[in-house]
Short mmCIF file of C-alpha atoms and ligand atoms in Angstrom, two decimals:
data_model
loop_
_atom_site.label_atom_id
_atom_site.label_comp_id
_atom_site.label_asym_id
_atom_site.label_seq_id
_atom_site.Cartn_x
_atom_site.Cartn_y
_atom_site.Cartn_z
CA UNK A 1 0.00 0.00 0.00
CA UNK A 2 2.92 1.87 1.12
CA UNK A 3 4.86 1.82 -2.15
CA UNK A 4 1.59 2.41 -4.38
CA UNK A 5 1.17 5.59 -2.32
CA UNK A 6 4.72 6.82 -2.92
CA UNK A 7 4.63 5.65 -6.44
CA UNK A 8 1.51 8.15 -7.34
CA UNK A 9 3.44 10.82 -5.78
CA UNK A 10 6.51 10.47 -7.68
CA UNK A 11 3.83 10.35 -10.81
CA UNK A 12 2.17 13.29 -9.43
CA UNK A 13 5.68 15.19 -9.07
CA UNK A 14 6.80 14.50 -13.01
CA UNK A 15 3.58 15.67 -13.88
CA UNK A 16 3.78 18.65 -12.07
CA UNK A 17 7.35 19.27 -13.69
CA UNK A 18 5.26 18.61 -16.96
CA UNK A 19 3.03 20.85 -16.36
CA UNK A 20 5.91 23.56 -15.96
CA UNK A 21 7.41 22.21 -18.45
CA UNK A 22 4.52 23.06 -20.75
CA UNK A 23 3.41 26.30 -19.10
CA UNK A 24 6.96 27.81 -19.48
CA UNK A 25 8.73 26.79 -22.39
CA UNK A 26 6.62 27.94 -25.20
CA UNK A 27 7.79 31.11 -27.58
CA UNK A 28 6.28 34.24 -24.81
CA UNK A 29 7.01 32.57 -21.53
CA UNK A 30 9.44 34.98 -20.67
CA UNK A 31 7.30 37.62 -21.55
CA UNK A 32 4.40 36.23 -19.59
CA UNK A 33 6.56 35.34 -16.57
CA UNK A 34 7.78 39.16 -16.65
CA UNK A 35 4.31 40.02 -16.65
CA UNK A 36 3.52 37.74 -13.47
CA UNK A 37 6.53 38.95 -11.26
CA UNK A 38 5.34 42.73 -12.60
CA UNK A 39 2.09 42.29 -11.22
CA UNK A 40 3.15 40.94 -8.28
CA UNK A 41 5.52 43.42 -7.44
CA UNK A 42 2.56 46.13 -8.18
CA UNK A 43 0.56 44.22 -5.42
CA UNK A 44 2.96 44.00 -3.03
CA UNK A 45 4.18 47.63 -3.41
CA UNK A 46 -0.35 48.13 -3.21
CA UNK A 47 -0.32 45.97 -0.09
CA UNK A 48 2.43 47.74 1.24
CA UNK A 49 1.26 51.05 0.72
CA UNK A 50 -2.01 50.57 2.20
CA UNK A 51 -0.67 50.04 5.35
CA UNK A 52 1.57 52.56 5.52
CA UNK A 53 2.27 55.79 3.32
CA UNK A 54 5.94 55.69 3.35
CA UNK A 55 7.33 51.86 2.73
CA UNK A 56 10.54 51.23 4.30
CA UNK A 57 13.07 49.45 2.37
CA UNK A 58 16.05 47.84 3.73
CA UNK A 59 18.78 47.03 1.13
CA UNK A 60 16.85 43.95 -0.52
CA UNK A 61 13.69 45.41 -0.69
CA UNK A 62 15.34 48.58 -2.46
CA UNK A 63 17.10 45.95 -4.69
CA UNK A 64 14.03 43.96 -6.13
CA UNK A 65 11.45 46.84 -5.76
CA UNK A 66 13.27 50.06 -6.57
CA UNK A 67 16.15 49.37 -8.77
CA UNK A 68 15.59 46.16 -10.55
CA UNK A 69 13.35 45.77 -14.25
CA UNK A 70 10.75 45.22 -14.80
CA UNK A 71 9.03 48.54 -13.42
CA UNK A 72 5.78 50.72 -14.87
CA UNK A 73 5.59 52.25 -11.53
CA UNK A 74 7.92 55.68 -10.26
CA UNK A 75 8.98 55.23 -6.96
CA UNK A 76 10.19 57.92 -4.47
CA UNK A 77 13.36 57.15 -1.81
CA UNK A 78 14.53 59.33 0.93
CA UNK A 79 17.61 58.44 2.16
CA UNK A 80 17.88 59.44 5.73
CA UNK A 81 19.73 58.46 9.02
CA UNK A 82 16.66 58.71 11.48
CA UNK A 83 18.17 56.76 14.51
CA UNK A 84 18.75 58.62 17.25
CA UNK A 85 22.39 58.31 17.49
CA UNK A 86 22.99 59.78 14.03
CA UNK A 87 21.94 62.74 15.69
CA UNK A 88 20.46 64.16 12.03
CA UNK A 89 18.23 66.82 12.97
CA UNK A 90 17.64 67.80 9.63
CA UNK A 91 16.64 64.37 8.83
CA UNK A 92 14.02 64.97 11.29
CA UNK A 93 12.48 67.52 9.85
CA UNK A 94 12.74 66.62 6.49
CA UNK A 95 10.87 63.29 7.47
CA UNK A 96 7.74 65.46 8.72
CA UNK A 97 7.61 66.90 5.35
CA UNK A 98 8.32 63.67 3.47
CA UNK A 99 5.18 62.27 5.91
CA UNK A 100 3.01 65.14 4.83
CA UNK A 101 3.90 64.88 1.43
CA UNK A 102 3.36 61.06 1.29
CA UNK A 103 0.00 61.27 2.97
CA UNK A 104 -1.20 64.18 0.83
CA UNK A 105 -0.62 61.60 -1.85
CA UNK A 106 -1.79 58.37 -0.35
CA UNK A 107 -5.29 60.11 0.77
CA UNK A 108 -6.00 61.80 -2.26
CA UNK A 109 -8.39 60.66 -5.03
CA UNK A 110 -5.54 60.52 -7.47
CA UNK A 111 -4.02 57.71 -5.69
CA UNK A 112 -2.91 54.79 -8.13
CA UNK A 113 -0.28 52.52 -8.49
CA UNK A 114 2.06 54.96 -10.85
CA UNK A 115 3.92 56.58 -7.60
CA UNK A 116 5.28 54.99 -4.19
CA UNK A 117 7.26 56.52 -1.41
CA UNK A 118 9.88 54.81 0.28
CA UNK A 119 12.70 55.24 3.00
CA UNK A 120 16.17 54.05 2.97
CA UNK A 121 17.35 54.04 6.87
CA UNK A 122 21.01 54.42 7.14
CA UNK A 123 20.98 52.00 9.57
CA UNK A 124 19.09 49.58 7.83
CA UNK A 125 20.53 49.67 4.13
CA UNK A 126 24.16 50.72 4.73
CA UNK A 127 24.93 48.45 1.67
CA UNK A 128 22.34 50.91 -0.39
CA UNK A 129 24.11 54.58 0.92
CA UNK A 130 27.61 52.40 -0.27
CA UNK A 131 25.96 51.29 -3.62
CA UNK A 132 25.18 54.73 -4.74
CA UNK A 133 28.40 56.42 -3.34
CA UNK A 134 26.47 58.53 -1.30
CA UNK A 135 27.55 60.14 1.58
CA UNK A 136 24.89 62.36 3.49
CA UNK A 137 21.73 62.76 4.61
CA UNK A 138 18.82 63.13 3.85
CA UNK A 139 18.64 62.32 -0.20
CA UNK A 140 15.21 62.85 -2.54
CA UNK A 141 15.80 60.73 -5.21
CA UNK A 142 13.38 60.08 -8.14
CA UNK A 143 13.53 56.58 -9.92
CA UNK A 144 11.95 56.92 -13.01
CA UNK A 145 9.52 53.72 -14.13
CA UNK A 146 11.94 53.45 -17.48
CA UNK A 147 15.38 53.86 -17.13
CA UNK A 148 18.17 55.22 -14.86
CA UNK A 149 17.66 57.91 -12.67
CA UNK A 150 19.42 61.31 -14.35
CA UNK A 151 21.11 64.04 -12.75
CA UNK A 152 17.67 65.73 -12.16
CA UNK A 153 16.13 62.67 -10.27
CA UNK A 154 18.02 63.93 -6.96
CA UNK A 155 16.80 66.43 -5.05
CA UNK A 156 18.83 69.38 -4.61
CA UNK A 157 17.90 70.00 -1.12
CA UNK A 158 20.59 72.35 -0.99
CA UNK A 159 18.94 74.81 -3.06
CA UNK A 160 15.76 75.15 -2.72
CA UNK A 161 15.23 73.18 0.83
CA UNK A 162 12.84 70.53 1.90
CA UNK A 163 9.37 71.71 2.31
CA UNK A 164 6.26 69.55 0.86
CA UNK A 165 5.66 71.80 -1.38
CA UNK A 166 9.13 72.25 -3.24
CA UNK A 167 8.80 68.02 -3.12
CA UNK A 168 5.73 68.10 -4.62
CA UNK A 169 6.61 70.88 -7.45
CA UNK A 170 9.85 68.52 -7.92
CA UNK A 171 7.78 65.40 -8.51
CA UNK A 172 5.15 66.89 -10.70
CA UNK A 173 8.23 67.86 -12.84
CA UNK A 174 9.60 64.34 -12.67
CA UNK A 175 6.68 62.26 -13.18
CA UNK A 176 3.56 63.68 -14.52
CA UNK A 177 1.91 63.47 -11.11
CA UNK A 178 0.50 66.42 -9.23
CA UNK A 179 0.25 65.86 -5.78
CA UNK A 180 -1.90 68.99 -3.76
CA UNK A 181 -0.01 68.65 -0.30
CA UNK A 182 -2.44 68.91 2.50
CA UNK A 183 -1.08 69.63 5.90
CA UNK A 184 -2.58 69.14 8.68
CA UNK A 185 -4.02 72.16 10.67
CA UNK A 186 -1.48 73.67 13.61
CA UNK A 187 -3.37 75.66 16.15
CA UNK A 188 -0.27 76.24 18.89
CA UNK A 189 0.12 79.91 16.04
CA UNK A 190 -3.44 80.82 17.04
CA UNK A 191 -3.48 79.69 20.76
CA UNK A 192 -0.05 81.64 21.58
CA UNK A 193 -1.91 84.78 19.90
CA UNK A 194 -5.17 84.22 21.58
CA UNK A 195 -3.35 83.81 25.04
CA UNK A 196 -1.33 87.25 24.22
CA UNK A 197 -4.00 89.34 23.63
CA UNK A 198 -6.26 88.12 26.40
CA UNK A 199 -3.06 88.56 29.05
CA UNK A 200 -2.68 92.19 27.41
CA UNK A 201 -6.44 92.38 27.69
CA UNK A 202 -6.00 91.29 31.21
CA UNK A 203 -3.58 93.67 32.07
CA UNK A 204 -5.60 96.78 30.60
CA UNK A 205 -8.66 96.08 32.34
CA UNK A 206 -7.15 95.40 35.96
CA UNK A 207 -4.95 98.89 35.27
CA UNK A 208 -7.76 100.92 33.69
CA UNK A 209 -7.57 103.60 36.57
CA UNK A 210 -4.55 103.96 35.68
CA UNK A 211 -3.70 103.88 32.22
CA UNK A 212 -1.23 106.59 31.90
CA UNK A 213 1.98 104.47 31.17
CA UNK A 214 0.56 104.24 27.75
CA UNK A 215 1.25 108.07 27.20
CA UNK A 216 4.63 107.45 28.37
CA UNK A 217 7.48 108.05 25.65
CA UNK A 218 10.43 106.36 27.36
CA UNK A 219 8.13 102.99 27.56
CA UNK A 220 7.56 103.36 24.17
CA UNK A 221 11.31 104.10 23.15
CA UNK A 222 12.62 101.10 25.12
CA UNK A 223 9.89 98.66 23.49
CA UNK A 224 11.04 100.16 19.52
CA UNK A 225 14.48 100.03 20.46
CA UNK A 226 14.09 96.18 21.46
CA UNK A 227 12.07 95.37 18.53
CA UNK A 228 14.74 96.87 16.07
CA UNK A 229 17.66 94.70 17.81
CA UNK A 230 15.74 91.45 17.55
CA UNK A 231 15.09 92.29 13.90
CA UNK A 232 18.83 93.54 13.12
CA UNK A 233 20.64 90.34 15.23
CA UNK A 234 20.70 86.63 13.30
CA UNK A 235 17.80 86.09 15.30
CA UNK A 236 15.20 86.77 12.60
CA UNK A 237 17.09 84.82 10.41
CA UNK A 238 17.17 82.01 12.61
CA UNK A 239 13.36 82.20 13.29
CA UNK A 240 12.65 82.19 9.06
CA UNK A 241 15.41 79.81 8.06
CA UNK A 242 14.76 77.62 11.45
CA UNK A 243 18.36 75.90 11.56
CA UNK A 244 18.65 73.57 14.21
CA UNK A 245 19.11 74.80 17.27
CA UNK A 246 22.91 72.97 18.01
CA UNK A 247 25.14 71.01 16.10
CA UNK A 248 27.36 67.79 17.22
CA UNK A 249 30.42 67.76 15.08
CA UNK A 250 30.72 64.15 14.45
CA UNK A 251 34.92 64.69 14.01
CA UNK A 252 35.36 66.03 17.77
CA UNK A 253 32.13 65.19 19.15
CA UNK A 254 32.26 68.90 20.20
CA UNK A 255 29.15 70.91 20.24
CA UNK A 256 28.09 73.90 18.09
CA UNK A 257 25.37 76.06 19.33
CA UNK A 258 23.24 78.55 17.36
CA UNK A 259 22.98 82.15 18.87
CA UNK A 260 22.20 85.39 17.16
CA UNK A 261 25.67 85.98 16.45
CA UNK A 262 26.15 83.11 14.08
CA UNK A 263 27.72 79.92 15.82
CA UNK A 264 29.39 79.26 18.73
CA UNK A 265 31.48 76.41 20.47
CA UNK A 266 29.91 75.37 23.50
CA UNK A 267 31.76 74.20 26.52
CA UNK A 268 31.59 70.47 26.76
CA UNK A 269 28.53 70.04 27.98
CA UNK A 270 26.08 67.02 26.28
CA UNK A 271 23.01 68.75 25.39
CA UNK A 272 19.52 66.92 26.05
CA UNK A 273 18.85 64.61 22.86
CA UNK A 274 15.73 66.19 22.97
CA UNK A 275 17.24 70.06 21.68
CA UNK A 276 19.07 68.46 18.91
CA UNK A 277 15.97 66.64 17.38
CA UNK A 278 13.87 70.32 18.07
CA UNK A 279 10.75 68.96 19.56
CA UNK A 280 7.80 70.89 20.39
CA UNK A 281 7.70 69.10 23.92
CA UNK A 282 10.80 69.67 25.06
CA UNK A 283 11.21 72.76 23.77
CA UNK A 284 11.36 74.69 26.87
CA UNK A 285 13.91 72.24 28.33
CA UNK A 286 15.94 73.00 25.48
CA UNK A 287 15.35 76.95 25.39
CA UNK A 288 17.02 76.49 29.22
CA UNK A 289 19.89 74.60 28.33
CA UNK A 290 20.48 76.77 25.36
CA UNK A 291 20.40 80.24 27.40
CA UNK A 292 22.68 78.99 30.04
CA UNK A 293 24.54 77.53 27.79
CA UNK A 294 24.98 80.31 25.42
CA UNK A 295 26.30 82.35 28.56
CA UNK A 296 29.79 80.34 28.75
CA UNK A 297 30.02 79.82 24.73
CA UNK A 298 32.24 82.05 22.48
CA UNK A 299 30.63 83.60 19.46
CA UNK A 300 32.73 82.67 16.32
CA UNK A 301 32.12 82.35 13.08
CA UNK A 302 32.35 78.56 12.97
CA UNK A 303 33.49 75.81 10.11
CA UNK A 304 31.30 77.03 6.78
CA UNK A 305 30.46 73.12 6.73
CA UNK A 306 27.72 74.03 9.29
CA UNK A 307 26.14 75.99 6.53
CA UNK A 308 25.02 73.18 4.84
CA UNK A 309 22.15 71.28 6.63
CA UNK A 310 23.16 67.42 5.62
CA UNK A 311 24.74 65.96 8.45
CA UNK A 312 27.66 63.53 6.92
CA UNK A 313 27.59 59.98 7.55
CA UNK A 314 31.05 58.67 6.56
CA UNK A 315 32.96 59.87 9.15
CA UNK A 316 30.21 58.09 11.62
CA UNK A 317 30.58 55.00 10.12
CA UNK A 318 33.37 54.35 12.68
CA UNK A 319 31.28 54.78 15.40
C1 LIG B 1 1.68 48.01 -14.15
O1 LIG B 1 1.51 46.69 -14.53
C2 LIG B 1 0.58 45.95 -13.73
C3 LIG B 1 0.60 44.51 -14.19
O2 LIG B 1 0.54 44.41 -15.56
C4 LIG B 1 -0.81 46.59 -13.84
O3 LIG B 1 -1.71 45.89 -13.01
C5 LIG B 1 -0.71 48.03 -13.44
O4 LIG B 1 -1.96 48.67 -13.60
C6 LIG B 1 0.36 48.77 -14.23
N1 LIG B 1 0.52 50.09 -13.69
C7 LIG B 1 0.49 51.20 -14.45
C8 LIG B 1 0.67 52.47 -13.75
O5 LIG B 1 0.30 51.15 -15.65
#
């Protein structure tokens, strides 16, 4: 019985090679079996994208999805170094907008299967960054559904920054895709304001016996004078250009820190994680450490590399 069993499934497997056999070899296989692993990349780069709106890709995934044929579909990769001990802030930020930007496109009723976003984590596609002799972070690139990516299928970040919008112009340009970026709605702007002008309110109303320090010209001096410093010192600058707030200079480990008189070397003194990633929480923790900080730092002109917001990865590849 035993033997009879065995015997049909030894049949049963040179049929099944048969069947391959059959299914494969005629003139157009290859053609058809192109067409099978096309679709099924489209689905799984679908079924990917449905769950989330950026796909991360580690150096495989980039491999088979990204840069291998066959392709009908344009696919988006940021390069970035997002672990915390990269210490990118810029990476950071460029994230949010590559998260807005992604979800603008990923919830709007153009969606289709022509576009994906992806990441590239330094940490989790070294082999990629080495691949394409690339050296710092964070990267746009654009890899076109038909061919090699061209000189115009990187970002330049450099020039024209990183906001959604610039993306979005970018990628209409690259593909013929228009992506509308919708942000979601920040109210901290219109809280701040509303708390201002009800404390001023405040103010007026429990002095309005007394409301003769309005007439007064020395107040009113003192308050102009102050407004045209803050405009004239690097501090308007640093509130529209929004660098980071400090800088860890992977060579020397030693810290750079942003005042209104360009940067400064701090003492050594390891800032809070929190002030070099610039988030809203901690902000006030940060604001602290900066001011007391900024009392014991020297102003200088510091290394013109800290002009340029891409934090290099090489020389923490040691680390
Ligand atoms: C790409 O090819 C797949 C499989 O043939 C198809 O389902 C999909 O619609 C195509 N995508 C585009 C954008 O033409």
């Amino acid at each position: 019985m035993a033997s009879v069993w065995a015997k049909s499934v030894v049949n049963l497997q040179v049929l099944a090679v048969f069947f391959c056999l059959m299914v494969c070899l005629p003139p157009g296989g290859g053609q058809k079996k192109k067409e099978n692993l096309l679709s099924e990349k489209v689905d799984q780069m679908m079924e990917w994208s449905s769950r989330r709106s950026v796909i991360r890709m580690n150096g495989d995934k980039f491999r088979r999805f990204v840069k291998a044929p066959p392709r009908n579909y344009s696919v988006i990769v940021m390069f970035t170094a997002l672990q915390p001990q990269r210490q990118c802030s810029v990476c950071r930020q460029a994230n949010e907008e590559y998260q807005v930007l992604a979800n603008s496109w990923r919830y709007s009723s153009a969606f289709s299967n022509k576009l994906f976003f992806t990441v590239v984590d330094y940490d989790e596609g070294a082999d990629v960054f080495q691949q394409l002799n690339m050296n710092s972070a964070p990267t746009f690139m654009h890899f076109p559904a038909k061919g090699k990516p061209k000189r115009a299928d990187t970002f330049d970040l450099q020039r024209i920054g990183f906001a959604s919008e610039q993306l979005a112009k970018w990628i209409a340009d690259r593909t013929d895709v228009q992506i509308r970026v919708f942000r979601p709605p920040n109210y901290s702007g219109t809280i701040a304001l509303a708390l201002l002008v009800s404390l001023v309110g405040g103010l007026l109303y429990l002095r309005r016996n007394n409301l003769e320090f309005i007439y007064n010209k020395t107040g009113w001096a003192m308050a102009a004078l102050c407004v045209v410093f803050a405009m004239t010192s690097g501090q308007m600058w640093n509130h529209i250009r929004g660098p980071p707030y400090a800088h860890k200079n992977p060579q020397n480990g030693q810290v750079m820190l942003q005042s209104p008189w360009g940067w400064c070397y701090s003492m050594k003194l390891p800032p809070p994680r929190e002030m070099l990633a610039r988030e809203e929480s901690s902000a006030w923790l940060a604001l602290a450490w900066w001011c007391f900080s900024l009392v014991s730092c020297s102003p200088s002109s510091g290394p013109s590399t800290m002009d340029t917001p891409t934090a290099s990865l090489l020389s923490e590849q040691t680390q």
